[in-house]
Coordinates of C-alpha atoms in Angstrom, one line a residue:
M6 CA 118.6 75.3 121.3
S7 CA 115.2 74.9 123.1
A8 CA 115.0 74.8 126.9
P9 CA 113.2 71.9 128.5
V10 CA 109.5 72.4 128.4
E11 CA 109.3 72.0 132.2
A12 CA 111.6 75.0 132.7
R13 CA 109.2 77.4 130.8
T14 CA 106.8 78.1 133.6
T15 CA 107.7 81.8 133.6
A16 CA 109.0 82.6 130.1
W17 CA 106.3 80.8 128.3
P18 CA 103.2 82.5 129.7
A19 CA 105.0 85.9 129.6
A20 CA 105.6 85.3 125.8
A21 CA 102.0 84.4 125.3
R22 CA 100.8 87.5 127.1
L23 CA 103.1 89.7 125.0
L24 CA 101.9 88.0 121.8
A25 CA 98.3 88.6 122.8
R26 CA 99.1 92.3 123.1
W27 CA 100.8 92.2 119.8
L28 CA 97.8 90.6 118.1
D29 CA 95.5 93.1 119.6
R30 CA 97.5 96.4 119.1
R31 CA 100.5 95.5 116.9
E32 CA 102.8 97.1 119.4
R33 CA 106.5 97.2 118.4
V34 CA 108.3 94.1 119.6
D35 CA 111.1 96.1 121.3
E36 CA 108.5 98.1 123.3
L37 CA 106.7 94.9 124.3
L38 CA 110.0 93.4 125.6
E39 CA 110.8 96.6 127.5
S40 CA 107.5 96.3 129.3
L41 CA 108.7 93.2 131.0
G42 CA 110.9 95.3 133.2
G43 CA 112.6 93.1 135.8
S44 CA 109.8 90.6 136.0
L45 CA 112.0 87.8 134.5
T46 CA 115.5 86.6 135.3
G47 CA 118.1 86.9 132.5
T48 CA 117.6 83.3 131.4
E49 CA 113.9 83.5 131.4
R50 CA 113.9 86.8 129.6
A51 CA 116.1 85.4 126.9
R52 CA 113.7 82.5 126.5
C53 CA 110.7 84.7 126.4
Q54 CA 112.3 86.9 123.7
H55 CA 113.2 83.8 121.7
L56 CA 109.6 82.6 121.8
V57 CA 108.2 86.0 120.9
F58 CA 110.6 86.6 118.1
G59 CA 110.1 83.1 116.7
A60 CA 106.3 83.3 116.8
I61 CA 106.3 86.7 115.0
R62 CA 109.0 85.6 112.5
H63 CA 106.8 82.6 111.5
F64 CA 103.4 84.3 112.2
G65 CA 102.0 84.1 108.7
R66 CA 102.7 80.4 108.3
I67 CA 101.4 79.4 111.8
D68 CA 98.4 81.7 111.6
A69 CA 97.4 80.3 108.2
A70 CA 97.7 76.7 109.6
I71 CA 95.5 77.7 112.6
G72 CA 93.0 79.1 110.2
R73 CA 92.6 75.8 108.4
L74 CA 92.0 74.0 111.7
V75 CA 89.4 76.2 113.4
S76 CA 86.0 77.3 112.4
H77 CA 86.4 80.8 113.9
S78 CA 89.3 82.9 115.1
P79 CA 90.1 82.2 118.8
R80 CA 90.4 85.0 121.3
F81 CA 93.8 86.8 121.3
A82 CA 94.9 85.0 124.5
T83 CA 94.2 81.6 123.0
R84 CA 95.5 82.5 119.6
A85 CA 98.8 83.6 121.3
V86 CA 99.1 80.2 122.9
L87 CA 98.7 78.5 119.6
L88 CA 101.3 80.8 118.0
V89 CA 103.9 79.9 120.7
A90 CA 103.1 76.2 120.4
G91 CA 103.3 76.5 116.6
F92 CA 106.7 78.0 116.8
E93 CA 107.9 75.3 119.1
L94 CA 106.7 72.7 116.7
I95 CA 108.6 74.4 113.8
E96 CA 111.7 74.6 116.0
A97 CA 111.4 71.0 117.2
R98 CA 111.2 69.8 113.6
A99 CA 114.2 72.0 112.6
E100 CA 116.3 70.6 115.4
R101 CA 115.5 67.1 114.2
G102 CA 116.8 68.1 110.8
G103 CA 113.4 68.0 109.3
A104 CA 112.8 64.3 110.0
P105 CA 109.1 63.6 110.2
T106 CA 107.5 62.7 113.5
R107 CA 104.6 60.2 113.5
A108 CA 102.4 63.2 113.9
S109 CA 103.6 64.8 110.7
E110 CA 103.4 61.5 108.9
A111 CA 99.8 61.4 109.8
G112 CA 99.3 64.7 108.0
T113 CA 96.0 66.4 108.1
T114 CA 93.8 63.7 106.7
N115 CA 91.8 63.3 109.9
A116 CA 88.4 64.8 110.2
P117 CA 88.3 68.1 112.1
D118 CA 86.9 66.5 115.2
Q119 CA 89.5 63.7 115.2
P120 CA 92.9 65.0 116.5
T121 CA 96.0 63.8 114.6
P122 CA 97.6 61.2 116.9
V123 CA 100.8 62.4 118.4
V124 CA 103.4 59.8 119.5
D125 CA 106.6 61.8 119.2
G126 CA 107.6 62.7 122.8
R127 CA 108.7 66.2 122.1
V128 CA 105.4 67.1 120.3
A129 CA 103.4 65.5 123.1
K130 CA 105.2 67.8 125.7
I131 CA 104.5 70.8 123.5
V132 CA 100.8 69.9 123.3
H133 CA 100.5 69.2 127.0
H134 CA 102.3 72.5 128.0
A135 CA 100.1 74.5 125.6
V136 CA 96.9 73.0 127.1
E137 CA 98.0 73.7 130.7
Q138 CA 98.9 77.3 129.8
T139 CA 95.6 77.8 128.2
K140 CA 93.8 76.8 131.4
Q141 CA 95.6 79.6 133.2
L142 CA 95.6 82.2 130.4
A143 CA 92.1 81.5 128.9
S144 CA 89.6 78.8 130.0
P145 CA 89.2 75.0 130.3
A146 CA 86.9 75.0 127.3
E147 CA 89.5 76.7 125.2
A148 CA 92.2 74.4 126.6
R149 CA 90.2 71.5 125.0
M150 CA 90.2 73.2 121.7
V151 CA 94.0 73.9 122.0
N152 CA 94.6 70.2 122.7
A153 CA 92.9 69.3 119.4
V154 CA 94.4 72.1 117.3
V155 CA 98.0 71.8 118.4
R156 CA 98.0 68.0 117.7
K157 CA 96.9 68.8 114.1
L158 CA 99.3 71.7 113.8
A159 CA 102.2 69.2 114.1
G160 CA 101.1 67.7 110.8
V161 CA 100.3 70.9 109.0
L162 CA 103.5 72.6 109.9
A163 CA 105.5 69.6 108.8
E164 CA 104.5 70.1 105.2
P165 CA 107.6 70.5 102.9
P166 CA 108.7 73.9 101.6
P167 CA 107.1 75.0 98.3
P168 CA 108.8 74.4 95.0
K169 CA 111.5 76.8 93.8
L170 CA 109.1 78.6 91.3
A171 CA 106.0 78.6 93.5
P172 CA 103.7 81.6 93.1
A173 CA 104.0 84.6 95.4
D174 CA 101.0 83.8 97.6
V175 CA 102.4 80.3 98.3
L176 CA 105.9 81.7 99.1
A177 CA 104.4 84.5 101.3
E178 CA 102.4 82.0 103.4
Y179 CA 105.2 79.5 104.0
F180 CA 107.9 82.0 104.6
S181 CA 105.6 84.4 106.6
H182 CA 105.9 87.6 104.5
P183 CA 103.2 89.9 103.2
V184 CA 102.3 88.8 99.7
W185 CA 102.6 92.3 98.2
L186 CA 106.2 92.4 99.5
V187 CA 107.1 89.1 98.0
R188 CA 105.6 90.2 94.6
S189 CA 107.7 93.4 94.8
W190 CA 110.9 91.4 95.5
L191 CA 110.1 88.9 92.7
A192 CA 109.9 91.8 90.3
Q193 CA 113.1 93.4 91.6
F194 CA 115.3 90.4 92.2
G195 CA 113.8 87.4 90.4
A196 CA 112.7 84.0 91.8
A197 CA 116.0 82.6 92.9
A198 CA 117.2 85.7 94.8
T199 CA 113.8 86.2 96.4
R200 CA 113.7 82.6 97.6
A201 CA 117.1 83.1 99.1
L202 CA 116.1 86.3 100.8
L203 CA 112.9 84.7 102.3
E204 CA 114.9 81.8 103.6
W205 CA 117.5 84.2 105.1
N206 CA 114.9 86.3 106.9
Q207 CA 113.4 83.2 108.6
Q208 CA 116.6 82.4 110.4
P209 CA 117.5 83.8 113.8
A210 CA 120.0 86.6 113.7
P211 CA 123.5 86.1 115.1
V212 CA 124.8 88.5 117.7
Y213 CA 127.8 90.5 116.5
A214 CA 130.2 92.6 118.5
R215 CA 132.6 95.2 117.2
W216 CA 135.9 95.1 119.2
R217 CA 137.0 98.7 119.8
S218 CA 140.8 98.9 119.8
S219 CA 140.6 102.6 120.7
F220 CA 138.2 103.6 123.4
A221 CA 137.7 105.6 126.6
E222 CA 135.7 104.2 129.5
P223 CA 132.8 106.6 130.1
A224 CA 132.4 108.2 133.5
E225 CA 129.1 107.7 135.3
D226 CA 128.1 111.3 134.4
K227 CA 128.7 110.8 130.7
L228 CA 127.5 114.3 129.7
S229 CA 128.9 117.6 131.0
V230 CA 125.5 119.4 130.8
A231 CA 121.9 118.6 131.5
A232 CA 119.4 117.5 128.8
P233 CA 119.1 120.1 126.1
T234 CA 116.3 122.4 125.4
E235 CA 114.8 121.8 122.0
G236 CA 117.2 122.7 119.3
N237 CA 120.2 123.4 121.5
P238 CA 123.4 121.5 120.8
V239 CA 124.9 119.5 123.6
P240 CA 128.7 119.3 123.8
V241 CA 129.4 115.7 124.8
E242 CA 132.4 115.1 126.9
A243 CA 133.8 111.6 126.8
A244 CA 135.7 110.5 129.8
K245 CA 138.8 111.7 128.1
A246 CA 140.9 109.2 129.9
A247 CA 144.0 108.0 128.2
P248 CA 143.2 105.1 125.8
K249 CA 143.3 101.8 127.6
A250 CA 146.1 99.4 127.0
E251 CA 145.2 96.9 124.4
E252 CA 143.8 93.7 125.8
P253 CA 143.3 90.4 124.0
V254 CA 140.0 89.6 122.3
P255 CA 138.3 86.9 124.4
A256 CA 139.0 83.4 123.1
W257 CA 135.3 82.6 122.8
F258 CA 134.7 85.5 120.4
K259 CA 134.1 83.9 117.0
P260 CA 136.1 85.7 114.2
T261 CA 134.2 86.7 111.1
A262 CA 135.2 87.7 107.5
W263 CA 134.9 91.4 108.6
A264 CA 137.8 93.0 110.4
G265 CA 137.0 93.9 114.0
F266 CA 133.6 92.1 114.0
F267 CA 133.1 88.9 116.0
E268 CA 130.1 86.6 116.4
I269 CA 129.0 86.1 120.0
P270 CA 128.0 82.5 120.8
P271 CA 124.9 82.0 123.0
G272 CA 125.4 81.7 126.8
H273 CA 128.0 84.4 127.3
W274 CA 125.9 87.4 128.5
T275 CA 127.5 87.6 131.9
E276 CA 130.9 88.1 130.2
I277 CA 129.5 90.4 127.5
E278 CA 127.8 92.8 129.9
P279 CA 130.9 94.3 131.5
L280 CA 132.6 94.7 128.1
L281 CA 129.6 96.7 126.9
Q282 CA 129.5 98.8 130.1
R283 CA 133.2 99.7 129.7
G284 CA 132.8 100.5 126.0
R285 CA 135.3 97.9 124.9
I286 CA 132.7 96.4 122.5
Y287 CA 129.6 97.7 120.7
L288 CA 126.9 95.3 119.5
Q289 CA 126.2 95.9 115.8
D290 CA 125.9 94.0 112.5
P291 CA 128.9 94.1 110.2
A292 CA 126.8 95.8 107.5
T293 CA 127.0 99.0 109.5
R294 CA 130.6 99.4 108.6
I295 CA 129.9 99.9 104.9
P296 CA 128.7 103.5 104.8
V297 CA 131.5 104.5 107.2
E298 CA 134.1 102.8 105.1
L299 CA 132.8 104.6 102.0
L300 CA 133.0 107.9 103.9
A301 CA 136.5 107.1 105.0
P302 CA 136.8 109.7 107.8
A303 CA 140.4 110.8 108.3
A304 CA 142.2 111.7 111.5
G305 CA 141.7 115.4 112.4
E306 CA 138.7 115.7 110.1
L307 CA 135.4 117.5 110.7
V308 CA 132.4 115.2 110.1
L309 CA 128.6 115.6 110.3
D310 CA 126.4 112.6 111.0
G311 CA 123.0 114.0 109.9
C312 CA 120.7 111.2 111.1
A313 CA 122.8 110.1 114.0
A314 CA 120.5 108.3 116.5
P315 CA 121.0 105.8 118.1
G316 CA 124.7 106.4 117.5
G317 CA 126.3 103.2 116.3
K318 CA 127.7 104.7 113.1
S319 CA 128.6 107.9 114.9
L320 CA 130.7 105.8 117.3
L321 CA 132.3 104.0 114.4
I322 CA 133.2 107.3 112.7
A323 CA 134.8 108.5 115.9
D324 CA 136.7 105.2 116.3
S325 CA 137.9 105.5 112.7
M326 CA 139.2 109.0 113.1
R327 CA 140.6 108.7 116.7
Q328 CA 141.2 112.4 116.5
G329 CA 138.9 115.0 115.0
R330 CA 135.5 116.7 115.4
L331 CA 132.1 115.1 115.1
V332 CA 128.8 116.8 115.0
A333 CA 125.8 114.4 115.5
M334 CA 122.4 115.7 114.6
D335 CA 118.9 114.1 114.9
L336 CA 115.4 114.9 115.9
P337 CA 114.5 115.3 119.6
G338 CA 112.9 112.1 120.9
A339 CA 113.4 108.9 122.8
R340 CA 116.4 107.8 120.8
I341 CA 118.5 110.8 121.8
G342 CA 119.2 109.2 125.2
R343 CA 120.9 106.2 123.4
L344 CA 122.8 108.6 121.2
K345 CA 124.2 110.6 124.1
E346 CA 125.3 107.4 125.8
N347 CA 127.1 106.2 122.7
L348 CA 128.8 109.6 122.1
A349 CA 130.1 109.6 125.6
R350 CA 132.2 106.6 124.7
V351 CA 134.2 108.2 121.8
P352 CA 138.0 108.1 121.9
A353 CA 139.6 110.8 123.9
G354 CA 140.9 112.7 120.8
V355 CA 137.5 113.2 119.3
E356 CA 135.5 116.3 120.2
V357 CA 131.7 115.8 119.8
A358 CA 128.7 118.1 119.6
L359 CA 125.1 116.8 119.7
V360 CA 122.5 118.9 117.9
Q361 CA 118.8 118.2 118.3
G362 CA 116.9 119.5 115.3
D363 CA 115.3 118.7 111.9
L364 CA 117.9 118.5 109.1
R365 CA 115.2 119.6 106.7
Q366 CA 114.5 122.9 108.5
D367 CA 117.3 125.4 108.1
P368 CA 120.1 123.2 109.6
A369 CA 122.8 125.7 108.5
G370 CA 121.1 128.4 110.5
L371 CA 120.9 126.1 113.5
L372 CA 124.5 125.2 113.3
R373 CA 125.6 128.9 112.9
E374 CA 123.4 129.9 115.8
H375 CA 125.4 127.6 118.1
K376 CA 128.8 128.5 116.7
L377 CA 129.2 125.3 114.7
P378 CA 130.5 125.1 111.1
A379 CA 127.9 125.6 108.5
Q380 CA 129.6 123.2 106.0
F381 CA 131.6 120.0 106.4
P382 CA 134.1 118.1 104.3
A383 CA 132.4 114.8 105.2
V384 CA 128.7 114.1 105.8
L385 CA 127.0 110.8 106.6
L386 CA 123.3 110.6 106.0
D387 CA 121.9 107.2 107.2
V388 CA 118.2 107.9 106.5
P389 CA 115.1 106.3 108.1
C390 CA 113.8 103.6 105.8
S391 CA 111.7 100.5 105.5
N392 CA 114.3 98.3 107.2
T393 CA 113.8 95.5 104.6
G394 CA 117.5 94.7 104.9
V395 CA 117.4 94.0 108.6
M396 CA 114.3 91.8 108.9
R397 CA 116.3 89.0 110.7
H398 CA 116.8 91.4 113.6
R399 CA 113.5 93.3 113.4
V400 CA 111.1 90.5 113.1
D401 CA 107.9 92.7 113.3
V402 CA 109.0 95.1 110.5
K403 CA 107.4 93.0 107.7
W404 CA 104.0 93.1 109.5
R405 CA 104.2 96.9 110.0
L406 CA 105.2 97.8 106.5
Q407 CA 102.5 98.9 104.0
E408 CA 102.7 99.3 100.2
G409 CA 102.3 103.0 100.6
D410 CA 105.5 103.2 102.6
F411 CA 107.5 102.8 99.4
R412 CA 105.9 105.9 98.0
K413 CA 106.2 107.9 101.3
H414 CA 109.7 107.0 102.4
P415 CA 111.5 108.0 99.2
L416 CA 110.0 111.5 99.4
Q417 CA 111.3 112.0 102.9
Q418 CA 114.6 110.5 102.0
L419 CA 115.1 112.8 99.0
A420 CA 114.2 115.8 101.2
L421 CA 116.8 114.7 103.7
L422 CA 119.4 114.1 101.0
R423 CA 118.9 117.6 99.5
A424 CA 119.1 119.2 102.9
A425 CA 122.3 117.3 103.8
A426 CA 123.8 118.2 100.4
R427 CA 123.7 121.9 101.3
L428 CA 125.9 121.3 104.3
V429 CA 128.7 119.7 102.3
A430 CA 131.7 122.0 101.6
P431 CA 133.0 122.3 98.0
G432 CA 135.1 119.3 97.2
G433 CA 133.6 117.5 100.1
R434 CA 131.8 114.1 100.2
L435 CA 128.4 112.9 101.2
V436 CA 127.4 109.2 101.9
Y437 CA 123.7 108.5 101.6
S438 CA 122.8 105.1 103.1
T439 CA 119.9 103.0 104.1
C440 CA 119.2 99.6 105.7
S441 CA 116.8 98.9 102.9
I442 CA 117.4 96.5 100.0
D443 CA 114.7 98.0 97.8
T444 CA 115.6 100.1 94.8
E445 CA 112.8 102.7 95.5
E446 CA 114.8 103.9 98.6
N447 CA 118.2 103.5 97.2
E448 CA 119.1 103.9 93.5
H449 CA 115.9 105.8 92.7
V450 CA 116.4 108.4 95.4
V451 CA 120.1 109.0 94.4
Q452 CA 119.2 109.2 90.7
E453 CA 116.4 111.7 91.4
F454 CA 118.8 113.8 93.6
L455 CA 121.4 113.9 90.8
A456 CA 118.9 114.7 88.2
G457 CA 117.6 117.7 90.2
A458 CA 121.1 119.0 91.1
R459 CA 122.8 121.8 89.2
P460 CA 124.8 120.4 86.2
G461 CA 128.2 119.2 87.3
E462 CA 127.7 120.0 91.0
W463 CA 127.6 116.3 92.2
K464 CA 129.2 113.1 91.1
L465 CA 128.4 109.6 92.2
E466 CA 131.9 108.2 92.9
N467 CA 131.1 104.8 94.4
H468 CA 128.3 102.7 95.9
Q469 CA 127.8 99.4 97.6
I470 CA 124.7 97.3 97.7
S471 CA 124.5 94.7 100.4
R472 CA 122.2 91.8 99.7
P473 CA 122.0 89.7 102.8
W474 CA 121.7 86.3 101.1
E475 CA 124.9 87.1 99.3
A476 CA 126.8 89.2 101.8
G477 CA 126.1 87.0 104.8
H478 CA 125.1 89.9 107.0
D479 CA 122.4 92.5 107.1
G480 CA 121.3 94.3 103.9
G481 CA 121.4 97.9 102.8
A482 CA 123.0 100.3 100.5
A483 CA 125.5 103.2 100.6
F484 CA 126.3 105.8 97.9
L485 CA 129.4 108.1 97.9
L486 CA 128.6 111.5 96.4
R487 CA 131.3 114.1 95.7
K488 CA 130.6 117.8 95.5
N489 CA 132.6 119.5 92.9
T490 CA 134.7 122.6 93.8
A491 CA 133.4 124.6 90.9
P492 CA 130.1 123.4 89.4
S493 CA 129.4 124.4 85.8

């Protein structure tokens, strides 16, 4: 639900400034938001994020509309203002159930120097606010241009969705996706599924929390040792307190079809924050459960998470076992901090070791060097990928992806899969997973791995493909591979 325009005096210009940076440098959205620091209150920050996410989610459609209304591309600061205003116009129309305003009824038949008349009160406020912000962020001359363009945008952005069988370029513009990606999906999934996927990606992502029935509250000093030197494993000591007595799930948590996962309604951050800090909940999409369920870690088992950061699936593995031993491995880097924080929250009965190193560069030697097992009965490999299954959450992914990524990623993924396979004990199991919906990163990688393995060494026992428009949560894929005890 949109906040009143008058309340946006801080969030709105902050969003426009971040979008100007994004237009200029294509910085990652999460890094842009982190740069806000403590400059906004919680409510203002949430509003700023909402505007930034919305403008980038609908960037292709809004920017194309702007391009039809101006003779030359505005400066980044002014273009950012138009993007925020354009998103507000889309949002306002959606909240009205798509009912036309008098501005949208006027369409775009006016001459370029004759602004479309705006009578709808909400649209008038959006126009006025964009003009006033442009005076502060750009110049009075540009504010006059913004006044004319935003009035016309109301009509252009009110155009109805394209027909079901519209060509790729029309779908790409309206649903704000790169045209090459839409063509790829049409070839893979067909017209109906691609349309459903595009519509899915354009909706804001719900917030899901996993309720942890077995957890230990982390101590302030979550780790027993200092940050590691490169390659050294870090034994992670959880608080090791006795498991907390079961407490009821808050009544305002919305149950889902997936056991243990709840949807969090807006406006509850003050109640969510202490639950997060205590480790009672973990924010993650229900799709993350799929590879862990396929792996089925058992109590007392030894498990390797080969691409562990930031640790959401590692924590889910530990919660599933309750007792056992978990080795979490990933490359040194910024995400290791998050991984350490998450591993410090494992149940008291799970022993954890964190290894920083490249899975593709003699991982068995690295494990032996630090007195860790060289092979495991259970290995999870959740590889880096294109993220095409999680575009609701990562709104800038589609604008960062390039066609060449679908040639580069599978090569890296296959190398990781082959490296992880060498760490699986005879009779053990390996789950290969991605948060991609594209066959190049899923079926094709697994097929090539099996084709290159020794005859009879590996068997594909099970797999699950999650298509978000069908599953109702993020997309991805997981493949359960079994290593035979005596390959032929």
